[in-house]
Amino acid sequence: MAAIFSAAAGADTLLLERTADGGRKILISGGGRCNILPARLDESRFVSDSPPHLVRRIVRSWPLREQVAFFERELGLPLVEEIESAKLFPASQRARDVRDRLLQLAQRRGAQLLLSTTVKDIAAVDAGWRVELRDGEALHAGAVIIATGGLSVPSTGSDGTGLRVAQALGHDMTATYPALTPLTAHPAPFGSLAGISLPVTLTARAGELSATATGGFLFTHHGYSGPSVLDVSHVAVRSRLDGVAPARIVVRWTSLNDAQWEAALRPQGSRTVAAAVGAALPSRLADALVESVAIDPKLTLANLSRGDRLRLIDLLVRGSLPWSGDEGYKKAEVTGGGVALGEVDPRTMESRRHKGLYLCGEMLDAFGPIGGYNFLWAWATGRAAGLAASATIKGLA
């Protein structure tokens, strides 16, 4: 996106890409369909250690409706909403269409693509920047945009180079950590339920950190995944890294509240506890939850004591979800932390420490939830950096 807008504004633009094809995170997004954007935007859902007003200013620099128009008009990619998730996908349901058309537009606008090229370092020199490549070659540029991503999913080419370069150049950094990553539990108390999925509400708390998410939840052989888990995982991850008490994760297994469960568990002839709970949950999960509070699933509701009923309701409405770790950067959809937002001009993404240097995307200290938020952040910051870098080049001419 930075290359598209830099080239379109008239700058001689060279895009250096480490991989042989580029845009690999686009290709794996949304199960290969590419969740380009959210259908609706809630700015408060971005997570950052930087001041919230900086996040808002950056997000608003390219409003959601204008981004949608760009993809539909400039790229010729009609977008469709997945109603249940409020996500936007290309009508073709093909992530490759998104990646290919972005690269094609960059080239049509005049950008040159240099693939399979690894940058070793960059350094400020008179009238610009020296870009050192791993093969020993050096390039000179009037402006440099670092759009390298963070540390997540290293198999796509993200190895943290941009973060290391930014730190070496003196920028203040927030400690990085894997975000939007599955959680693990060892031993796995629900390992036998692997493959079962359902909508839940999760709340994670650790000290002053907290997050709540409602959405899909998936049992895995080693723990838990799904949108609701990924969206609260940063609280758990940071509780481990910060050395505070491990985050407590509370799960509400259904939409029923205490009073509604009281009604559902009233005696009804020979109906069993398992049958009553299984009416609202997958049967295997219902049995496992009932057994976890030492109640026989085959017990009739008429024989369920008041104390056992209250313990079961407490578990169903605000049960504690055991966890012990996370899947790390290998499975993380985004990197938390990074370059503090105060280190860049929120209008242009230009470094406040080095003129002609622009930082954008995942390497900045902000990320959003599952649902297209992080692409929106990438598109907005990339566009701002591209436009501003082009203006810098024109000023040097």
Short mmCIF file of C-alpha atoms in Angstrom, two decimals:
data_model
loop_
_atom_site.label_atom_id
_atom_site.label_comp_id
_atom_site.label_asym_id
_atom_site.label_seq_id
_atom_site.Cartn_x
_atom_site.Cartn_y
_atom_site.Cartn_z
CA MET A 1 0.00 0.00 0.00
CA ALA A 2 2.90 2.34 0.75
CA ALA A 3 4.40 1.62 -2.66
CA ILE A 4 1.08 2.19 -4.43
CA PHE A 5 0.55 5.65 -2.96
CA SER A 6 4.19 6.70 -3.15
CA ALA A 7 4.41 5.81 -6.83
CA ALA A 8 1.00 7.29 -7.62
CA ALA A 9 2.12 10.60 -6.11
CA GLY A 10 5.07 10.71 -8.49
CA ALA A 11 8.01 9.33 -6.52
CA ASP A 12 10.52 6.94 -8.07
CA THR A 13 9.54 3.96 -5.91
CA LEU A 14 11.37 0.68 -5.34
CA LEU A 15 9.68 -2.05 -3.29
CA LEU A 16 12.17 -4.45 -1.69
CA GLU A 17 10.51 -7.78 -0.86
CA ARG A 18 12.26 -10.54 1.05
CA THR A 19 10.13 -13.41 -0.30
CA ALA A 20 9.83 -14.61 -3.88
CA ASP A 21 6.27 -13.41 -4.30
CA GLY A 22 5.23 -11.00 -1.50
CA GLY A 23 2.02 -10.57 0.47
CA ARG A 24 2.07 -14.01 2.06
CA LYS A 25 0.11 -12.91 5.12
CA ILE A 26 -2.63 -11.77 2.76
CA LEU A 27 -2.68 -15.25 1.24
CA ILE A 28 -3.21 -17.03 4.57
CA SER A 29 -5.72 -14.51 5.96
CA GLY A 30 -9.28 -15.63 6.56
CA GLY A 31 -8.58 -19.25 5.76
CA GLY A 32 -7.38 -18.29 2.30
CA ARG A 33 -10.28 -15.91 1.67
CA CYS A 34 -8.66 -12.71 3.06
CA ASN A 35 -10.69 -10.75 5.57
CA ILE A 36 -9.75 -7.41 3.99
CA LEU A 37 -11.56 -5.11 6.43
CA PRO A 38 -14.14 -5.04 9.22
CA ALA A 39 -17.68 -4.21 8.14
CA ARG A 40 -17.91 -1.78 11.06
CA LEU A 41 -15.17 -0.19 13.12
CA ASP A 42 -14.90 0.22 16.89
CA GLU A 43 -11.72 2.23 17.53
CA SER A 44 -11.75 1.33 21.22
CA ARG A 45 -10.88 -2.28 20.37
CA PHE A 46 -7.34 -1.44 19.31
CA VAL A 47 -4.74 -2.44 21.91
CA SER A 48 -1.72 -0.19 22.48
CA ASP A 49 0.48 1.04 25.29
CA SER A 50 0.59 4.38 23.44
CA PRO A 51 -1.97 7.16 24.07
CA PRO A 52 -5.42 6.25 22.64
CA HIS A 53 -5.74 9.56 20.83
CA LEU A 54 -2.76 8.65 18.64
CA VAL A 55 -4.41 5.39 17.65
CA ARG A 56 -7.60 7.28 16.75
CA ARG A 57 -5.77 9.90 14.69
CA ILE A 58 -3.97 7.25 12.67
CA VAL A 59 -7.07 5.11 12.09
CA ARG A 60 -9.12 8.13 11.02
CA SER A 61 -6.49 9.21 8.48
CA TRP A 62 -8.11 6.85 5.97
CA PRO A 63 -11.72 6.18 7.03
CA LEU A 64 -13.19 2.71 6.60
CA ARG A 65 -15.66 3.81 3.91
CA GLU A 66 -12.81 5.25 1.84
CA GLN A 67 -10.80 2.08 2.19
CA VAL A 68 -13.77 0.04 1.00
CA ALA A 69 -14.12 2.36 -2.00
CA PHE A 70 -10.41 1.94 -2.81
CA PHE A 71 -10.67 -1.84 -2.99
CA GLU A 72 -13.88 -1.82 -4.95
CA ARG A 73 -13.03 0.98 -7.40
CA GLU A 74 -9.24 1.08 -7.68
CA LEU A 75 -8.66 -2.66 -7.40
CA GLY A 76 -11.93 -3.78 -8.93
CA LEU A 77 -12.61 -6.11 -6.00
CA PRO A 78 -16.27 -6.07 -4.86
CA LEU A 79 -16.48 -6.76 -1.13
CA VAL A 80 -19.14 -8.82 0.63
CA GLU A 81 -19.99 -8.93 4.32
CA GLU A 82 -20.07 -12.13 6.31
CA ILE A 83 -23.03 -11.10 8.44
CA GLU A 84 -22.43 -13.31 11.46
CA SER A 85 -18.86 -12.04 11.91
CA ALA A 86 -19.14 -8.48 10.50
CA LYS A 87 -16.11 -9.17 8.27
CA LEU A 88 -15.57 -8.02 4.70
CA PHE A 89 -14.16 -10.44 2.11
CA PRO A 90 -13.58 -10.19 -1.63
CA ALA A 91 -16.64 -11.46 -3.47
CA SER A 92 -14.39 -14.01 -5.16
CA GLN A 93 -13.49 -15.43 -1.70
CA ARG A 94 -9.89 -15.67 -2.95
CA ALA A 95 -7.04 -14.10 -0.96
CA ARG A 96 -4.78 -14.46 -4.00
CA ASP A 97 -6.97 -11.97 -5.89
CA VAL A 98 -6.29 -9.36 -3.20
CA ARG A 99 -2.54 -9.93 -3.14
CA ASP A 100 -2.17 -10.08 -6.92
CA ARG A 101 -4.20 -6.95 -7.58
CA LEU A 102 -2.31 -4.94 -4.97
CA LEU A 103 1.01 -5.90 -6.57
CA GLN A 104 -0.35 -5.22 -10.04
CA LEU A 105 -1.65 -1.79 -9.01
CA ALA A 106 1.70 -0.89 -7.47
CA GLN A 107 3.39 -1.72 -10.77
CA ARG A 108 0.78 0.12 -12.83
CA ARG A 109 1.30 3.19 -10.68
CA GLY A 110 5.03 3.01 -11.46
CA ALA A 111 6.60 1.12 -8.55
CA GLN A 112 9.42 -1.32 -9.29
CA LEU A 113 9.38 -4.64 -7.43
CA LEU A 114 12.63 -6.29 -6.36
CA LEU A 115 11.74 -9.76 -5.06
CA SER A 116 13.86 -12.26 -3.08
CA THR A 117 15.81 -9.31 -1.66
CA THR A 118 16.83 -9.14 1.99
CA VAL A 119 17.73 -5.82 3.62
CA LYS A 120 20.55 -6.09 6.15
CA ASP A 121 20.53 -2.55 7.52
CA ILE A 122 19.79 1.08 6.74
CA ALA A 123 21.79 4.14 7.70
CA ALA A 124 21.31 7.88 7.36
CA VAL A 125 23.75 9.54 4.94
CA ASP A 126 24.00 12.97 3.37
CA ALA A 127 20.82 13.75 1.43
CA GLY A 128 19.08 10.49 2.26
CA TRP A 129 19.59 6.90 3.25
CA ARG A 130 21.92 4.00 2.49
CA VAL A 131 20.12 0.65 2.28
CA GLU A 132 22.45 -2.32 2.69
CA LEU A 133 21.36 -5.62 1.16
CA ARG A 134 22.45 -9.02 2.39
CA ASP A 135 24.27 -9.77 -0.88
CA GLY A 136 26.59 -6.82 -0.25
CA GLU A 137 24.92 -4.38 -2.61
CA ALA A 138 23.94 -0.93 -1.33
CA LEU A 139 21.16 1.33 -2.55
CA HIS A 140 20.70 5.06 -1.96
CA ALA A 141 17.30 6.64 -1.39
CA GLY A 142 15.91 10.03 -0.51
CA ALA A 143 13.34 8.38 1.79
CA VAL A 144 12.84 4.94 3.27
CA ILE A 145 9.59 3.31 4.41
CA ILE A 146 9.90 0.32 6.75
CA ALA A 147 6.83 -1.88 6.25
CA THR A 148 8.30 -5.19 7.35
CA GLY A 149 5.64 -6.44 9.72
CA GLY A 150 6.60 -7.77 13.13
CA LEU A 151 7.47 -11.23 14.40
CA SER A 152 4.25 -13.16 13.83
CA VAL A 153 4.04 -16.15 11.47
CA PRO A 154 7.77 -16.11 10.59
CA SER A 155 7.14 -18.60 7.78
CA THR A 156 5.68 -15.70 5.76
CA GLY A 157 8.94 -13.73 5.95
CA SER A 158 8.44 -11.68 9.13
CA ASP A 159 11.62 -12.02 11.18
CA GLY A 160 11.60 -8.76 13.14
CA THR A 161 14.22 -7.02 10.96
CA GLY A 162 12.24 -3.78 10.86
CA LEU A 163 11.86 -3.74 14.63
CA ARG A 164 15.58 -4.28 15.15
CA VAL A 165 16.48 -1.54 12.67
CA ALA A 166 14.04 0.91 14.28
CA GLN A 167 15.42 0.18 17.74
CA ALA A 168 19.02 0.55 16.54
CA LEU A 169 18.08 3.96 15.16
CA GLY A 170 17.07 5.08 18.65
CA HIS A 171 13.30 4.76 18.64
CA ASP A 172 11.48 4.08 21.90
CA MET A 173 10.01 0.58 21.84
CA THR A 174 7.28 -1.19 23.74
CA ALA A 175 8.27 -4.78 24.50
CA THR A 176 6.93 -7.07 21.79
CA TYR A 177 4.82 -10.16 22.42
CA PRO A 178 2.70 -12.60 20.39
CA ALA A 179 -0.92 -11.43 20.13
CA LEU A 180 -4.03 -13.08 18.70
CA THR A 181 -2.47 -16.47 19.41
CA PRO A 182 -4.03 -19.75 20.61
CA LEU A 183 -3.66 -20.70 24.27
CA THR A 184 -2.42 -23.98 25.63
CA ALA A 185 -3.23 -26.01 28.73
CA HIS A 186 -0.88 -28.68 30.12
CA PRO A 187 -2.19 -31.01 31.20
CA ALA A 188 -5.12 -30.46 28.81
CA PRO A 189 -8.28 -30.96 30.91
CA PHE A 190 -10.47 -30.81 27.80
CA GLY A 191 -8.14 -32.49 25.31
CA SER A 192 -10.74 -35.16 24.59
CA LEU A 193 -13.06 -32.43 23.29
CA ALA A 194 -10.67 -31.39 20.47
CA GLY A 195 -12.64 -30.28 17.45
CA ILE A 196 -15.73 -29.11 19.33
CA SER A 197 -16.58 -25.46 18.69
CA LEU A 198 -19.23 -23.11 20.01
CA PRO A 199 -19.82 -19.39 20.68
CA VAL A 200 -18.80 -18.21 24.17
CA THR A 201 -17.89 -15.04 26.03
CA LEU A 202 -14.41 -14.86 27.56
CA THR A 203 -12.99 -12.33 30.00
CA ALA A 204 -9.28 -12.28 30.80
CA ARG A 205 -7.81 -10.23 33.65
CA ALA A 206 -4.28 -9.77 34.94
CA GLY A 207 -3.52 -6.78 37.13
CA GLU A 208 -4.64 -3.68 35.23
CA LEU A 209 -4.97 -5.56 31.94
CA SER A 210 -8.32 -6.93 30.87
CA ALA A 211 -10.14 -7.97 27.71
CA THR A 212 -13.56 -9.41 26.90
CA ALA A 213 -14.59 -11.09 23.67
CA THR A 214 -17.65 -12.93 22.40
CA GLY A 215 -17.31 -15.28 19.48
CA GLY A 216 -16.20 -18.68 18.29
CA PHE A 217 -14.31 -20.96 20.67
CA LEU A 218 -12.50 -24.14 19.56
CA PHE A 219 -11.13 -26.93 21.71
CA THR A 220 -7.75 -28.17 20.44
CA HIS A 221 -5.63 -31.16 21.45
CA HIS A 222 -3.39 -28.85 23.47
CA GLY A 223 -5.71 -26.04 24.55
CA TYR A 224 -8.02 -23.52 22.91
CA SER A 225 -8.35 -21.41 19.78
CA GLY A 226 -11.01 -19.50 17.86
CA PRO A 227 -11.73 -15.75 17.62
CA SER A 228 -12.80 -15.29 21.25
CA VAL A 229 -9.62 -16.95 22.53
CA LEU A 230 -7.34 -15.03 20.16
CA ASP A 231 -8.94 -11.71 21.09
CA VAL A 232 -8.16 -12.09 24.81
CA SER A 233 -4.88 -13.99 24.45
CA HIS A 234 -2.70 -10.87 24.77
CA VAL A 235 -3.73 -10.49 28.41
CA ALA A 236 -2.63 -14.06 29.15
CA VAL A 237 0.61 -13.70 27.17
CA ARG A 238 1.56 -10.44 28.86
CA SER A 239 0.80 -11.79 32.32
CA ARG A 240 3.48 -14.43 31.72
CA LEU A 241 6.01 -12.06 30.18
CA ASP A 242 5.49 -9.32 32.78
CA GLY A 243 6.04 -11.73 35.66
CA VAL A 244 2.72 -10.94 37.33
CA ALA A 245 0.20 -13.52 38.48
CA PRO A 246 -1.13 -15.55 35.53
CA ALA A 247 -4.23 -14.07 33.96
CA ARG A 248 -7.55 -15.47 35.11
CA ILE A 249 -9.77 -16.34 32.18
CA VAL A 250 -13.50 -16.62 32.86
CA VAL A 251 -15.80 -18.27 30.35
CA ARG A 252 -19.54 -17.87 29.96
CA TRP A 253 -20.44 -21.02 28.07
CA THR A 254 -23.85 -19.85 26.81
CA SER A 255 -25.93 -16.69 26.64
CA LEU A 256 -28.01 -17.87 29.64
CA ASN A 257 -27.65 -15.97 32.91
CA ASP A 258 -28.03 -17.28 36.47
CA ALA A 259 -31.82 -16.94 36.55
CA GLN A 260 -32.23 -18.60 33.16
CA TRP A 261 -30.07 -21.53 34.22
CA GLU A 262 -32.10 -21.80 37.45
CA ALA A 263 -35.18 -22.22 35.28
CA ALA A 264 -33.47 -24.70 32.96
CA LEU A 265 -32.38 -26.87 35.87
CA ARG A 266 -35.78 -27.12 37.57
CA PRO A 267 -37.03 -30.70 37.99
CA GLN A 268 -38.87 -31.95 34.91
CA GLY A 269 -40.00 -35.52 35.40
CA SER A 270 -37.08 -37.88 34.86
CA ARG A 271 -34.92 -35.36 32.97
CA THR A 272 -31.24 -35.61 33.80
CA VAL A 273 -28.67 -32.93 34.48
CA ALA A 274 -26.83 -33.91 31.28
CA ALA A 275 -30.01 -33.50 29.24
CA ALA A 276 -30.74 -30.06 30.69
CA VAL A 277 -27.21 -28.74 30.15
CA GLY A 278 -26.91 -30.52 26.80
CA ALA A 279 -29.93 -28.61 25.53
CA ALA A 280 -27.75 -25.49 25.43
CA LEU A 281 -24.30 -27.01 24.79
CA PRO A 282 -22.73 -29.79 22.71
CA SER A 283 -23.47 -33.00 24.57
CA ARG A 284 -19.84 -34.07 25.11
CA LEU A 285 -18.97 -30.66 26.51
CA ALA A 286 -22.08 -30.69 28.69
CA ASP A 287 -21.06 -34.02 30.20
CA ALA A 288 -17.48 -32.85 30.77
CA LEU A 289 -18.58 -29.66 32.51
CA VAL A 290 -21.07 -31.44 34.74
CA GLU A 291 -18.47 -34.04 35.71
CA SER A 292 -15.88 -31.32 36.42
CA VAL A 293 -17.96 -30.18 39.41
CA ALA A 294 -18.35 -33.76 40.65
CA ILE A 295 -21.96 -34.20 39.55
CA ASP A 296 -23.14 -37.39 37.84
CA PRO A 297 -24.51 -36.36 34.41
CA LYS A 298 -27.15 -39.10 34.71
CA LEU A 299 -28.49 -37.63 37.96
CA THR A 300 -32.10 -36.49 37.63
CA LEU A 301 -32.84 -32.82 38.17
CA ALA A 302 -35.21 -33.81 40.95
CA ASN A 303 -32.25 -35.24 42.86
CA LEU A 304 -29.87 -32.35 42.20
CA SER A 305 -29.18 -30.59 45.51
CA ARG A 306 -29.38 -26.82 45.78
CA GLY A 307 -25.66 -26.58 46.53
CA ASP A 308 -24.72 -28.65 43.47
CA ARG A 309 -27.11 -26.67 41.29
CA LEU A 310 -25.52 -23.38 42.34
CA ARG A 311 -22.00 -24.72 41.77
CA LEU A 312 -23.00 -25.90 38.30
CA ILE A 313 -24.61 -22.56 37.43
CA ASP A 314 -21.53 -20.72 38.63
CA LEU A 315 -19.39 -22.87 36.32
CA LEU A 316 -21.69 -22.33 33.34
CA VAL A 317 -21.94 -18.55 33.77
CA ARG A 318 -18.45 -17.69 35.06
CA GLY A 319 -16.31 -20.78 34.96
CA SER A 320 -12.54 -20.56 35.18
CA LEU A 321 -10.74 -21.67 32.02
CA PRO A 322 -7.45 -23.41 32.89
CA TRP A 323 -4.46 -22.46 30.73
CA SER A 324 -0.71 -22.66 31.03
CA GLY A 325 0.85 -21.12 27.92
CA ASP A 326 0.40 -20.00 24.34
CA GLU A 327 1.36 -20.95 20.79
CA GLY A 328 3.73 -17.98 20.47
CA TYR A 329 4.69 -16.14 17.29
CA LYS A 330 4.41 -19.28 15.17
CA LYS A 331 0.61 -19.13 15.39
CA ALA A 332 0.14 -15.46 16.41
CA GLU A 333 -1.80 -13.41 13.87
CA VAL A 334 -0.08 -10.19 14.89
CA THR A 335 2.73 -8.77 17.02
CA GLY A 336 1.85 -6.78 20.11
CA GLY A 337 4.09 -3.91 21.18
CA GLY A 338 6.65 -2.36 18.84
CA VAL A 339 7.64 1.21 18.03
CA ALA A 340 5.85 3.61 20.37
CA LEU A 341 3.30 5.69 18.44
CA GLY A 342 4.76 8.86 19.89
CA GLU A 343 7.89 8.17 17.82
CA VAL A 344 6.07 8.91 14.54
CA ASP A 345 4.03 11.82 13.24
CA PRO A 346 0.47 10.38 13.20
CA ARG A 347 -0.33 12.29 10.01
CA THR A 348 2.61 11.04 7.97
CA MET A 349 4.19 8.08 9.80
CA GLU A 350 7.51 9.92 9.58
CA SER A 351 9.96 9.18 12.37
CA ARG A 352 10.33 12.04 14.83
CA ARG A 353 14.00 11.08 15.19
CA HIS A 354 15.01 10.80 11.54
CA LYS A 355 13.76 12.88 8.64
CA GLY A 356 12.93 10.86 5.57
CA LEU A 357 12.30 7.65 7.53
CA TYR A 358 8.76 6.29 7.72
CA LEU A 359 7.46 3.45 9.90
CA CYS A 360 4.14 1.73 9.30
CA GLY A 361 2.01 -1.34 9.89
CA GLU A 362 2.49 -4.14 12.40
CA MET A 363 5.85 -2.86 13.66
CA LEU A 364 4.01 0.01 15.38
CA ASP A 365 2.61 -0.38 18.90
CA ALA A 366 -1.02 -1.12 18.08
CA PHE A 367 -3.13 -4.05 16.99
CA GLY A 368 -6.82 -4.77 16.72
CA PRO A 369 -9.05 -7.82 17.19
CA ILE A 370 -9.79 -10.57 14.73
CA GLY A 371 -11.97 -9.30 11.90
CA GLY A 372 -9.94 -7.16 9.48
CA TYR A 373 -8.77 -4.55 11.98
CA ASN A 374 -5.09 -5.26 11.43
CA PHE A 375 -5.35 -5.01 7.66
CA LEU A 376 -7.19 -1.71 8.13
CA TRP A 377 -4.25 -0.52 10.26
CA ALA A 378 -1.76 -1.70 7.64
CA TRP A 379 -3.63 -0.06 4.76
CA ALA A 380 -4.06 3.27 6.61
CA THR A 381 -0.49 3.56 7.86
CA GLY A 382 0.98 2.34 4.57
CA ARG A 383 -0.99 4.91 2.59
CA ALA A 384 0.02 7.74 4.94
CA ALA A 385 3.69 6.75 4.74
CA GLY A 386 3.62 6.44 0.96
CA LEU A 387 2.06 9.85 0.42
CA ALA A 388 4.40 11.58 2.86
CA ALA A 389 7.55 9.87 1.53
CA SER A 390 6.65 10.98 -1.98
CA ALA A 391 6.29 14.56 -0.76
CA THR A 392 9.73 14.30 0.84
CA ILE A 393 11.26 13.17 -2.46
CA LYS A 394 9.64 16.04 -4.31
CA GLY A 395 11.04 18.43 -1.70
CA LEU A 396 14.56 17.13 -2.38
CA ALA A 397 14.25 17.56 -6.13
#
